Amino acid sequence: MKYCFSVALVAASSLLLSASPGYAQKYLKAMDTFRRSEFLENYILPIPTNPSNPVLDVKSPEMMCRAGNFTLGTQKALEVTSNDVLYLSFDLDNRSANPTPLMKDKNIWGPCAVFMAPAKPVNGVHKWFKIYEYVGDKDAWCSETIISNDGILAVPMKQFLKSDTYLVRAEVIGLNMAEKTNTQDPLMGPQFYPSCGLVKYTNTDGSVMPNGVPVGVPFPGYYKEGHSALKLDIMTTTALSYISKMALLGPPEYDPPAIAHDGSNIA
C-alpha cells in the first residue's frame, strides 16, 4: 500500500525526525501550519558525534541510527496511534526551535524510506520493517521533494501492529557519488543518512497481525555494497527508472492485511 507524499495537516501526533543531520523533535501544530518556533520535547537517540556526515560503509554500526552504541532507558517516547501521521522534519539545526530545512543547496539526490523496529531487540539485534518508501517522480527525487516541502515528510502510521514501544528510523540515500563503491574509493559510494526516534504505538484497530509485527531486517547487515541500487551514475538515472532498483534493494514496504471486522486477530 503506497501513500501519497503530503504535508497537509491531519489530526495526528507530530514527530519530527532528522536525517541529514538533525534531531527528533515535537512541535505544537496550529490549525493549518507547523509552529516550528514552539519547540517542546526531544524524542531522539543520543546525538551523533558528527551529525553532518553520512555513513559510507554499509557494514558500519552507524547504519542503524548514526547514534553509536546507545542504550534505551531515559529517552522519552512520543505517543502515537495506528491512525496517526508522523511528520518528519529533515533539518540542519541541532535541536533548534527554528530549524533550517535540510539540503537547501539541493546537493543530495536520492530516495527516502522509513522503518520501525520493536525497541526491545531480539538476541541483541533490532529487526526493522519498512513503513514508508518514496523514490520520486518524473520531476524530482524524494530528497528534492522534501526540500520543496520545507523539509517536511508526512508518513502515515501502519495499522494492525501490536501495541508496543518502537524505534523509528528515517533514511535518505544520497546517490550523488554512487558510481563507485566505498571500497573502490573511500571518498565515494552511496551516502546514507539514517536517524532514529522513539514512539509508543497504540493499536486502535481492534485487530493485530500475526506475530504482532512484520518480519524485519538488520541494520547494518541488510544493504550490500555494490548492489545495483547502490552503484550507479546519478547523471544517467532518473527517479522513475530507479523505482525498479529500489524494489530490488528492498525490503518491501509493509502492506497491512485485510481488516478483520469482527475485531479478532488477523489470520
PDB file of C-alpha atoms in Angstrom:
ATOM      1  CA  MET A   1       0.000   0.000   0.000  1.00  0.00           C
ATOM      2  CA  LYS A   2       1.534   3.288  -1.103  1.00  0.00           C
ATOM      3  CA  TYR A   3       0.664   6.629   0.419  1.00  0.00           C
ATOM      4  CA  CYS A   4       0.823   9.913  -1.424  1.00  0.00           C
ATOM      5  CA  PHE A   5       3.514  12.321  -0.331  1.00  0.00           C
ATOM      6  CA  SER A   6       1.762  15.046   1.572  1.00  0.00           C
ATOM      7  CA  VAL A   7       2.390  17.722   4.152  1.00  0.00           C
ATOM      8  CA  ALA A   8      -1.271  18.510   4.688  1.00  0.00           C
ATOM      9  CA  LEU A   9      -2.036  18.635   8.374  1.00  0.00           C
ATOM     10  CA  VAL A  10      -4.309  15.990   9.815  1.00  0.00           C
ATOM     11  CA  ALA A  11      -5.461  15.187  13.314  1.00  0.00           C
ATOM     12  CA  ALA A  12      -2.264  13.457  14.277  1.00  0.00           C
ATOM     13  CA  SER A  13       0.716  13.434  16.541  1.00  0.00           C
ATOM     14  CA  SER A  14       3.748  15.137  15.080  1.00  0.00           C
ATOM     15  CA  LEU A  15       7.166  13.564  15.406  1.00  0.00           C
ATOM     16  CA  LEU A  16       9.939  15.392  13.634  1.00  0.00           C
ATOM     17  CA  LEU A  17      12.822  13.083  12.830  1.00  0.00           C
ATOM     18  CA  SER A  18      16.127  14.095  11.359  1.00  0.00           C
ATOM     19  CA  ALA A  19      18.018  12.550   8.519  1.00  0.00           C
ATOM     20  CA  SER A  20      20.983  14.682   7.497  1.00  0.00           C
ATOM     21  CA  PRO A  21      21.672  15.786  10.179  1.00  0.00           C
ATOM     22  CA  GLY A  22      19.172  16.757  12.826  1.00  0.00           C
ATOM     23  CA  TYR A  23      17.136  15.643  15.744  1.00  0.00           C
ATOM     24  CA  ALA A  24      13.715  14.228  16.534  1.00  0.00           C
ATOM     25  CA  GLN A  25      11.578  16.962  17.946  1.00  0.00           C
ATOM     26  CA  LYS A  26       7.948  17.508  18.807  1.00  0.00           C
ATOM     27  CA  TYR A  27       6.275  20.782  17.873  1.00  0.00           C
ATOM     28  CA  LEU A  28       2.877  22.270  18.507  1.00  0.00           C
ATOM     29  CA  LYS A  29       0.611  22.365  15.482  1.00  0.00           C
ATOM     30  CA  ALA A  30      -1.557  25.293  14.540  1.00  0.00           C
ATOM     31  CA  MET A  31      -4.736  24.657  12.578  1.00  0.00           C
ATOM     32  CA  ASP A  32      -3.075  24.955   9.195  1.00  0.00           C
ATOM     33  CA  THR A  33       0.677  25.108   9.751  1.00  0.00           C
ATOM     34  CA  PHE A  34       3.503  23.913  11.963  1.00  0.00           C
ATOM     35  CA  ARG A  35       4.551  26.462  14.565  1.00  0.00           C
ATOM     36  CA  ARG A  36       8.212  25.499  14.431  1.00  0.00           C
ATOM     37  CA  SER A  37       9.186  28.176  16.941  1.00  0.00           C
ATOM     38  CA  GLU A  38       7.265  26.389  19.695  1.00  0.00           C
ATOM     39  CA  PHE A  39       9.811  23.699  20.425  1.00  0.00           C
ATOM     40  CA  LEU A  40       8.651  21.224  23.042  1.00  0.00           C
ATOM     41  CA  GLU A  41      10.473  17.957  23.542  1.00  0.00           C
ATOM     42  CA  ASN A  42      13.030  15.618  22.015  1.00  0.00           C
ATOM     43  CA  TYR A  43      12.500  12.002  21.145  1.00  0.00           C
ATOM     44  CA  ILE A  44      15.920  11.454  19.619  1.00  0.00           C
ATOM     45  CA  LEU A  45      18.507   8.843  20.464  1.00  0.00           C
ATOM     46  CA  PRO A  46      21.966  10.078  21.570  1.00  0.00           C
ATOM     47  CA  ILE A  47      23.223  12.801  19.229  1.00  0.00           C
ATOM     48  CA  PRO A  48      25.709  11.590  16.592  1.00  0.00           C
ATOM     49  CA  THR A  49      29.307  12.709  17.116  1.00  0.00           C
ATOM     50  CA  ASN A  50      29.432  14.108  13.564  1.00  0.00           C
ATOM     51  CA  PRO A  51      25.771  14.552  12.646  1.00  0.00           C
ATOM     52  CA  SER A  52      26.587  16.329   9.365  1.00  0.00           C
ATOM     53  CA  ASN A  53      28.390  13.327   7.939  1.00  0.00           C
ATOM     54  CA  PRO A  54      26.743  10.500   6.007  1.00  0.00           C
ATOM     55  CA  VAL A  55      27.546   6.848   6.560  1.00  0.00           C
ATOM     56  CA  LEU A  56      29.564   5.428   3.642  1.00  0.00           C
ATOM     57  CA  ASP A  57      30.350   1.929   4.902  1.00  0.00           C
ATOM     58  CA  VAL A  58      27.269  -0.321   4.748  1.00  0.00           C
ATOM     59  CA  LYS A  59      28.879  -2.566   7.392  1.00  0.00           C
ATOM     60  CA  SER A  60      29.252   0.261   9.926  1.00  0.00           C
ATOM     61  CA  PRO A  61      27.189   0.131  13.152  1.00  0.00           C
ATOM     62  CA  GLU A  62      26.247   3.730  12.303  1.00  0.00           C
ATOM     63  CA  MET A  63      23.995   2.355   9.549  1.00  0.00           C
ATOM     64  CA  MET A  64      21.291   1.826  12.131  1.00  0.00           C
ATOM     65  CA  CYS A  65      20.839   5.280  13.641  1.00  0.00           C
ATOM     66  CA  ARG A  66      24.163   7.184  13.442  1.00  0.00           C
ATOM     67  CA  ALA A  67      23.976   7.158  17.238  1.00  0.00           C
ATOM     68  CA  GLY A  68      26.797   4.812  18.198  1.00  0.00           C
ATOM     69  CA  ASN A  69      26.249   2.072  20.751  1.00  0.00           C
ATOM     70  CA  PHE A  70      23.261   3.578  22.515  1.00  0.00           C
ATOM     71  CA  THR A  71      21.048   2.045  25.175  1.00  0.00           C
ATOM     72  CA  LEU A  72      17.420   2.916  25.748  1.00  0.00           C
ATOM     73  CA  GLY A  73      16.242   3.906  29.175  1.00  0.00           C
ATOM     74  CA  THR A  74      15.904   7.652  29.633  1.00  0.00           C
ATOM     75  CA  GLN A  75      14.621   8.662  26.199  1.00  0.00           C
ATOM     76  CA  LYS A  76      11.026   9.810  26.010  1.00  0.00           C
ATOM     77  CA  ALA A  77       8.674   8.106  23.579  1.00  0.00           C
ATOM     78  CA  LEU A  78       6.170  10.061  21.511  1.00  0.00           C
ATOM     79  CA  GLU A  79       2.702   8.574  21.941  1.00  0.00           C
ATOM     80  CA  VAL A  80       1.040   7.717  18.623  1.00  0.00           C
ATOM     81  CA  THR A  81      -1.832   5.538  17.457  1.00  0.00           C
ATOM     82  CA  SER A  82      -2.232   3.382  14.380  1.00  0.00           C
ATOM     83  CA  ASN A  83      -4.280   6.168  12.774  1.00  0.00           C
ATOM     84  CA  ASP A  84      -1.766   8.962  13.369  1.00  0.00           C
ATOM     85  CA  VAL A  85       0.678  10.564  10.959  1.00  0.00           C
ATOM     86  CA  LEU A  86       4.330  11.170  11.769  1.00  0.00           C
ATOM     87  CA  TYR A  87       5.735  14.430  10.428  1.00  0.00           C
ATOM     88  CA  LEU A  88       9.432  14.018   9.741  1.00  0.00           C
ATOM     89  CA  SER A  89      11.475  17.196   9.574  1.00  0.00           C
ATOM     90  CA  PHE A  90      14.849  16.882   7.877  1.00  0.00           C
ATOM     91  CA  ASP A  91      16.712  19.795   9.450  1.00  0.00           C
ATOM     92  CA  LEU A  92      20.236  21.185   9.590  1.00  0.00           C
ATOM     93  CA  ASP A  93      19.986  22.613  13.105  1.00  0.00           C
ATOM     94  CA  ASN A  94      20.684  20.557  16.190  1.00  0.00           C
ATOM     95  CA  ARG A  95      17.656  20.786  18.482  1.00  0.00           C
ATOM     96  CA  SER A  96      16.793  24.242  17.183  1.00  0.00           C
ATOM     97  CA  ALA A  97      13.382  25.796  17.750  1.00  0.00           C
ATOM     98  CA  ASN A  98      13.694  27.374  14.297  1.00  0.00           C
ATOM     99  CA  PRO A  99      15.393  24.689  12.203  1.00  0.00           C
ATOM    100  CA  THR A 100      16.912  25.349   8.812  1.00  0.00           C
ATOM    101  CA  PRO A 101      15.413  22.967   6.232  1.00  0.00           C
ATOM    102  CA  LEU A 102      17.729  20.238   5.005  1.00  0.00           C
ATOM    103  CA  MET A 103      19.664  20.388   1.747  1.00  0.00           C
ATOM    104  CA  LYS A 104      18.852  23.946   0.710  1.00  0.00           C
ATOM    105  CA  ASP A 105      21.550  23.723  -1.949  1.00  0.00           C
ATOM    106  CA  LYS A 106      19.882  20.576  -3.337  1.00  0.00           C
ATOM    107  CA  ASN A 107      23.137  18.653  -3.401  1.00  0.00           C
ATOM    108  CA  ILE A 108      21.692  15.326  -2.242  1.00  0.00           C
ATOM    109  CA  TRP A 109      19.673  13.305  -4.758  1.00  0.00           C
ATOM    110  CA  GLY A 110      18.024  10.051  -3.878  1.00  0.00           C
ATOM    111  CA  PRO A 111      15.155   8.090  -2.344  1.00  0.00           C
ATOM    112  CA  CYS A 112      13.896   8.030   1.214  1.00  0.00           C
ATOM    113  CA  ALA A 113      12.489   5.311   3.442  1.00  0.00           C
ATOM    114  CA  VAL A 114      11.158   4.998   6.970  1.00  0.00           C
ATOM    115  CA  PHE A 115      11.423   1.875   9.133  1.00  0.00           C
ATOM    116  CA  MET A 116      10.175   0.713  12.521  1.00  0.00           C
ATOM    117  CA  ALA A 117      11.519  -1.893  14.931  1.00  0.00           C
ATOM    118  CA  PRO A 118      10.426  -3.006  18.393  1.00  0.00           C
ATOM    119  CA  ALA A 119      12.512  -1.029  20.869  1.00  0.00           C
ATOM    120  CA  LYS A 120      13.459  -4.224  22.670  1.00  0.00           C
ATOM    121  CA  PRO A 121      15.967  -6.115  20.478  1.00  0.00           C
ATOM    122  CA  VAL A 122      15.848  -9.873  19.951  1.00  0.00           C
ATOM    123  CA  ASN A 123      19.147 -11.526  20.830  1.00  0.00           C
ATOM    124  CA  GLY A 124      20.749  -8.085  20.790  1.00  0.00           C
ATOM    125  CA  VAL A 125      19.563  -7.223  17.264  1.00  0.00           C
ATOM    126  CA  HIS A 126      16.838  -4.807  16.173  1.00  0.00           C
ATOM    127  CA  LYS A 127      14.831  -6.072  13.192  1.00  0.00           C
ATOM    128  CA  TRP A 128      13.437  -3.291  11.014  1.00  0.00           C
ATOM    129  CA  PHE A 129      10.340  -3.346   8.799  1.00  0.00           C
ATOM    130  CA  LYS A 130       9.628  -0.628   6.255  1.00  0.00           C
ATOM    131  CA  ILE A 131       6.546   1.543   6.781  1.00  0.00           C
ATOM    132  CA  TYR A 132       7.171   4.096   4.025  1.00  0.00           C
ATOM    133  CA  GLU A 133       9.115   4.379   0.789  1.00  0.00           C
ATOM    134  CA  TYR A 134       9.255   7.149  -1.784  1.00  0.00           C
ATOM    135  CA  VAL A 135      11.732   7.324  -4.643  1.00  0.00           C
ATOM    136  CA  GLY A 136      10.354  10.284  -6.543  1.00  0.00           C
ATOM    137  CA  ASP A 137       8.531  11.084  -9.765  1.00  0.00           C
ATOM    138  CA  LYS A 138       9.371  12.293 -13.255  1.00  0.00           C
ATOM    139  CA  ASP A 139      10.346  15.704 -11.939  1.00  0.00           C
ATOM    140  CA  ALA A 140      12.201  15.110  -8.676  1.00  0.00           C
ATOM    141  CA  TRP A 141      13.767  12.644  -6.257  1.00  0.00           C
ATOM    142  CA  CYS A 142      12.311  12.228  -2.771  1.00  0.00           C
ATOM    143  CA  SER A 143      15.181  14.309  -1.372  1.00  0.00           C
ATOM    144  CA  GLU A 144      14.217  17.187  -3.688  1.00  0.00           C
ATOM    145  CA  THR A 145      10.554  16.828  -2.774  1.00  0.00           C
ATOM    146  CA  ILE A 146      11.453  17.118   0.902  1.00  0.00           C
ATOM    147  CA  ILE A 147      13.258  20.367   0.105  1.00  0.00           C
ATOM    148  CA  SER A 148      10.282  21.793  -1.776  1.00  0.00           C
ATOM    149  CA  ASN A 149       8.065  20.956   1.202  1.00  0.00           C
ATOM    150  CA  ASP A 150      10.189  22.949   3.652  1.00  0.00           C
ATOM    151  CA  GLY A 151      11.962  19.866   4.931  1.00  0.00           C
ATOM    152  CA  ILE A 152       8.786  18.030   5.959  1.00  0.00           C
ATOM    153  CA  LEU A 153       7.785  14.460   5.063  1.00  0.00           C
ATOM    154  CA  ALA A 154       4.409  13.104   6.225  1.00  0.00           C
ATOM    155  CA  VAL A 155       4.332   9.377   6.967  1.00  0.00           C
ATOM    156  CA  PRO A 156       1.048   7.660   7.933  1.00  0.00           C
ATOM    157  CA  MET A 157       1.410   5.067  10.654  1.00  0.00           C
ATOM    158  CA  LYS A 158       0.730   1.451   9.730  1.00  0.00           C
ATOM    159  CA  GLN A 159      -2.236  -0.460  11.100  1.00  0.00           C
ATOM    160  CA  PHE A 160      -2.597  -3.804  12.868  1.00  0.00           C
ATOM    161  CA  LEU A 161       0.761  -3.753  14.655  1.00  0.00           C
ATOM    162  CA  LYS A 162       0.918  -4.817  18.283  1.00  0.00           C
ATOM    163  CA  SER A 163       0.861  -2.014  20.840  1.00  0.00           C
ATOM    164  CA  ASP A 164       4.455  -1.500  21.904  1.00  0.00           C
ATOM    165  CA  THR A 165       7.362   0.934  22.030  1.00  0.00           C
ATOM    166  CA  TYR A 166       9.176   1.194  18.708  1.00  0.00           C
ATOM    167  CA  LEU A 167      12.230   2.809  17.233  1.00  0.00           C
ATOM    168  CA  VAL A 168      11.537   4.800  14.069  1.00  0.00           C
ATOM    169  CA  ARG A 169      14.377   5.031  11.551  1.00  0.00           C
ATOM    170  CA  ALA A 170      14.209   7.699   8.823  1.00  0.00           C
ATOM    171  CA  GLU A 171      16.685   7.451   5.957  1.00  0.00           C
ATOM    172  CA  VAL A 172      17.695   9.382   2.857  1.00  0.00           C
ATOM    173  CA  ILE A 173      20.113   7.669   0.472  1.00  0.00           C
ATOM    174  CA  GLY A 174      22.253  10.148  -1.453  1.00  0.00           C
ATOM    175  CA  LEU A 175      23.275   8.709  -4.819  1.00  0.00           C
ATOM    176  CA  ASN A 176      25.408  11.630  -5.993  1.00  0.00           C
ATOM    177  CA  MET A 177      28.697   9.723  -5.752  1.00  0.00           C
ATOM    178  CA  ALA A 178      27.461   6.169  -6.171  1.00  0.00           C
ATOM    179  CA  GLU A 179      29.256   5.428  -9.441  1.00  0.00           C
ATOM    180  CA  LYS A 180      31.976   3.768  -7.341  1.00  0.00           C
ATOM    181  CA  THR A 181      31.722   1.735  -4.149  1.00  0.00           C
ATOM    182  CA  ASN A 182      33.282   2.927  -0.917  1.00  0.00           C
ATOM    183  CA  THR A 183      35.764   0.052  -1.157  1.00  0.00           C
ATOM    184  CA  GLN A 184      36.858   1.193  -4.619  1.00  0.00           C
ATOM    185  CA  ASP A 185      37.272   4.777  -3.394  1.00  0.00           C
ATOM    186  CA  PRO A 186      36.966   5.721   0.318  1.00  0.00           C
ATOM    187  CA  LEU A 187      35.561   9.119  -0.681  1.00  0.00           C
ATOM    188  CA  MET A 188      32.900   7.652  -2.959  1.00  0.00           C
ATOM    189  CA  GLY A 189      29.843   5.444  -2.662  1.00  0.00           C
ATOM    190  CA  PRO A 190      26.195   5.970  -1.712  1.00  0.00           C
ATOM    191  CA  GLN A 191      25.652   8.310   1.223  1.00  0.00           C
ATOM    192  CA  PHE A 192      23.336   7.046   3.954  1.00  0.00           C
ATOM    193  CA  TYR A 193      21.631   9.493   6.309  1.00  0.00           C
ATOM    194  CA  PRO A 194      19.739   7.475   8.944  1.00  0.00           C
ATOM    195  CA  SER A 195      18.329   8.919  12.154  1.00  0.00           C
ATOM    196  CA  CYS A 196      16.121   7.386  14.837  1.00  0.00           C
ATOM    197  CA  GLY A 197      13.482   8.411  17.322  1.00  0.00           C
ATOM    198  CA  LEU A 198      11.239   6.615  19.799  1.00  0.00           C
ATOM    199  CA  VAL A 199       7.445   6.194  19.706  1.00  0.00           C
ATOM    200  CA  LYS A 200       4.917   4.473  21.938  1.00  0.00           C
ATOM    201  CA  TYR A 201       2.448   2.963  19.470  1.00  0.00           C
ATOM    202  CA  THR A 202      -1.125   2.099  20.446  1.00  0.00           C
ATOM    203  CA  ASN A 203      -3.169  -0.147  18.170  1.00  0.00           C
ATOM    204  CA  THR A 204      -6.662   1.331  17.791  1.00  0.00           C
ATOM    205  CA  ASP A 205      -7.777  -1.043  15.021  1.00  0.00           C
ATOM    206  CA  GLY A 206      -9.164  -3.886  17.124  1.00  0.00           C
ATOM    207  CA  SER A 207      -7.056  -6.439  15.251  1.00  0.00           C
ATOM    208  CA  VAL A 208      -3.399  -7.434  15.339  1.00  0.00           C
ATOM    209  CA  MET A 209      -1.424  -9.060  12.550  1.00  0.00           C
ATOM    210  CA  PRO A 210       0.168 -12.495  13.115  1.00  0.00           C
ATOM    211  CA  ASN A 211       3.233 -12.288  15.397  1.00  0.00           C
ATOM    212  CA  GLY A 212       2.441  -8.641  16.095  1.00  0.00           C
ATOM    213  CA  VAL A 213       4.947  -7.182  13.629  1.00  0.00           C
ATOM    214  CA  PRO A 214       6.191  -7.948  10.088  1.00  0.00           C
ATOM    215  CA  VAL A 215       9.444  -9.833   9.551  1.00  0.00           C
ATOM    216  CA  GLY A 216      12.301  -7.349   9.867  1.00  0.00           C
ATOM    217  CA  VAL A 217      15.855  -6.931   8.610  1.00  0.00           C
ATOM    218  CA  PRO A 218      19.039  -5.822  10.427  1.00  0.00           C
ATOM    219  CA  PHE A 219      20.987  -2.574  10.012  1.00  0.00           C
ATOM    220  CA  PRO A 220      23.842  -2.961   9.419  1.00  0.00           C
ATOM    221  CA  GLY A 221      23.749  -6.217   7.520  1.00  0.00           C
ATOM    222  CA  TYR A 222      20.887  -5.841   5.089  1.00  0.00           C
ATOM    223  CA  TYR A 223      22.281  -3.483   2.436  1.00  0.00           C
ATOM    224  CA  LYS A 224      25.135  -4.979   0.415  1.00  0.00           C
ATOM    225  CA  GLU A 225      27.920  -2.927  -1.140  1.00  0.00           C
ATOM    226  CA  GLY A 226      27.853  -2.964  -4.923  1.00  0.00           C
ATOM    227  CA  HIS A 227      24.127  -3.722  -5.194  1.00  0.00           C
ATOM    228  CA  SER A 228      22.706  -2.361  -8.452  1.00  0.00           C
ATOM    229  CA  ALA A 229      20.583   0.098  -6.459  1.00  0.00           C
ATOM    230  CA  LEU A 230      23.677   1.404  -4.657  1.00  0.00           C
ATOM    231  CA  LYS A 231      26.179   1.584  -7.523  1.00  0.00           C
ATOM    232  CA  LEU A 232      25.084   3.749 -10.444  1.00  0.00           C
ATOM    233  CA  ASP A 233      25.632   7.004 -12.303  1.00  0.00           C
ATOM    234  CA  ILE A 234      23.179   9.561 -10.956  1.00  0.00           C
ATOM    235  CA  MET A 235      23.559  11.675 -14.103  1.00  0.00           C
ATOM    236  CA  THR A 236      22.006   8.922 -16.218  1.00  0.00           C
ATOM    237  CA  THR A 237      19.483   7.742 -13.631  1.00  0.00           C
ATOM    238  CA  THR A 238      16.052   9.248 -13.059  1.00  0.00           C
ATOM    239  CA  ALA A 239      13.821   8.733 -10.057  1.00  0.00           C
ATOM    240  CA  LEU A 240      11.309   6.871 -12.214  1.00  0.00           C
ATOM    241  CA  SER A 241      13.941   4.500 -13.580  1.00  0.00           C
ATOM    242  CA  TYR A 242      15.245   3.919 -10.047  1.00  0.00           C
ATOM    243  CA  ILE A 243      11.924   2.632  -8.693  1.00  0.00           C
ATOM    244  CA  SER A 244      12.604  -0.869 -10.009  1.00  0.00           C
ATOM    245  CA  LYS A 245      16.096  -0.800  -8.462  1.00  0.00           C
ATOM    246  CA  MET A 246      14.649   0.276  -5.118  1.00  0.00           C
ATOM    247  CA  ALA A 247      12.286  -2.690  -5.293  1.00  0.00           C
ATOM    248  CA  LEU A 248      15.271  -5.000  -5.777  1.00  0.00           C
ATOM    249  CA  LEU A 249      17.111  -3.337  -2.892  1.00  0.00           C
ATOM    250  CA  GLY A 250      14.150  -3.871  -0.567  1.00  0.00           C
ATOM    251  CA  PRO A 251      12.857  -4.690   1.887  1.00  0.00           C
ATOM    252  CA  PRO A 252       9.291  -4.216   0.626  1.00  0.00           C
ATOM    253  CA  GLU A 253       7.032  -1.767   2.396  1.00  0.00           C
ATOM    254  CA  TYR A 254       4.703  -3.429   4.897  1.00  0.00           C
ATOM    255  CA  ASP A 255       1.238  -3.726   3.360  1.00  0.00           C
ATOM    256  CA  PRO A 256      -1.386  -4.093   6.120  1.00  0.00           C
ATOM    257  CA  PRO A 257      -3.617  -7.161   5.722  1.00  0.00           C
ATOM    258  CA  ALA A 258      -7.362  -7.024   5.243  1.00  0.00           C
ATOM    259  CA  ILE A 259      -9.329  -5.770   8.222  1.00  0.00           C
ATOM    260  CA  ALA A 260     -10.856  -8.386  10.488  1.00  0.00           C
ATOM    261  CA  HIS A 261     -14.246  -6.783  11.015  1.00  0.00           C
ATOM    262  CA  ASP A 262     -15.104  -8.966  13.996  1.00  0.00           C
ATOM    263  CA  GLY A 263     -12.173  -7.486  15.903  1.00  0.00           C
ATOM    264  CA  SER A 264     -10.314 -10.772  16.163  1.00  0.00           C
ATOM    265  CA  ASN A 265      -6.660 -11.251  15.344  1.00  0.00           C
ATOM    266  CA  ILE A 266      -5.961 -11.282  11.623  1.00  0.00           C
ATOM    267  CA  ALA A 267      -5.190 -14.778  10.391  1.00  0.00           C
TER     268      ALA A 267
END
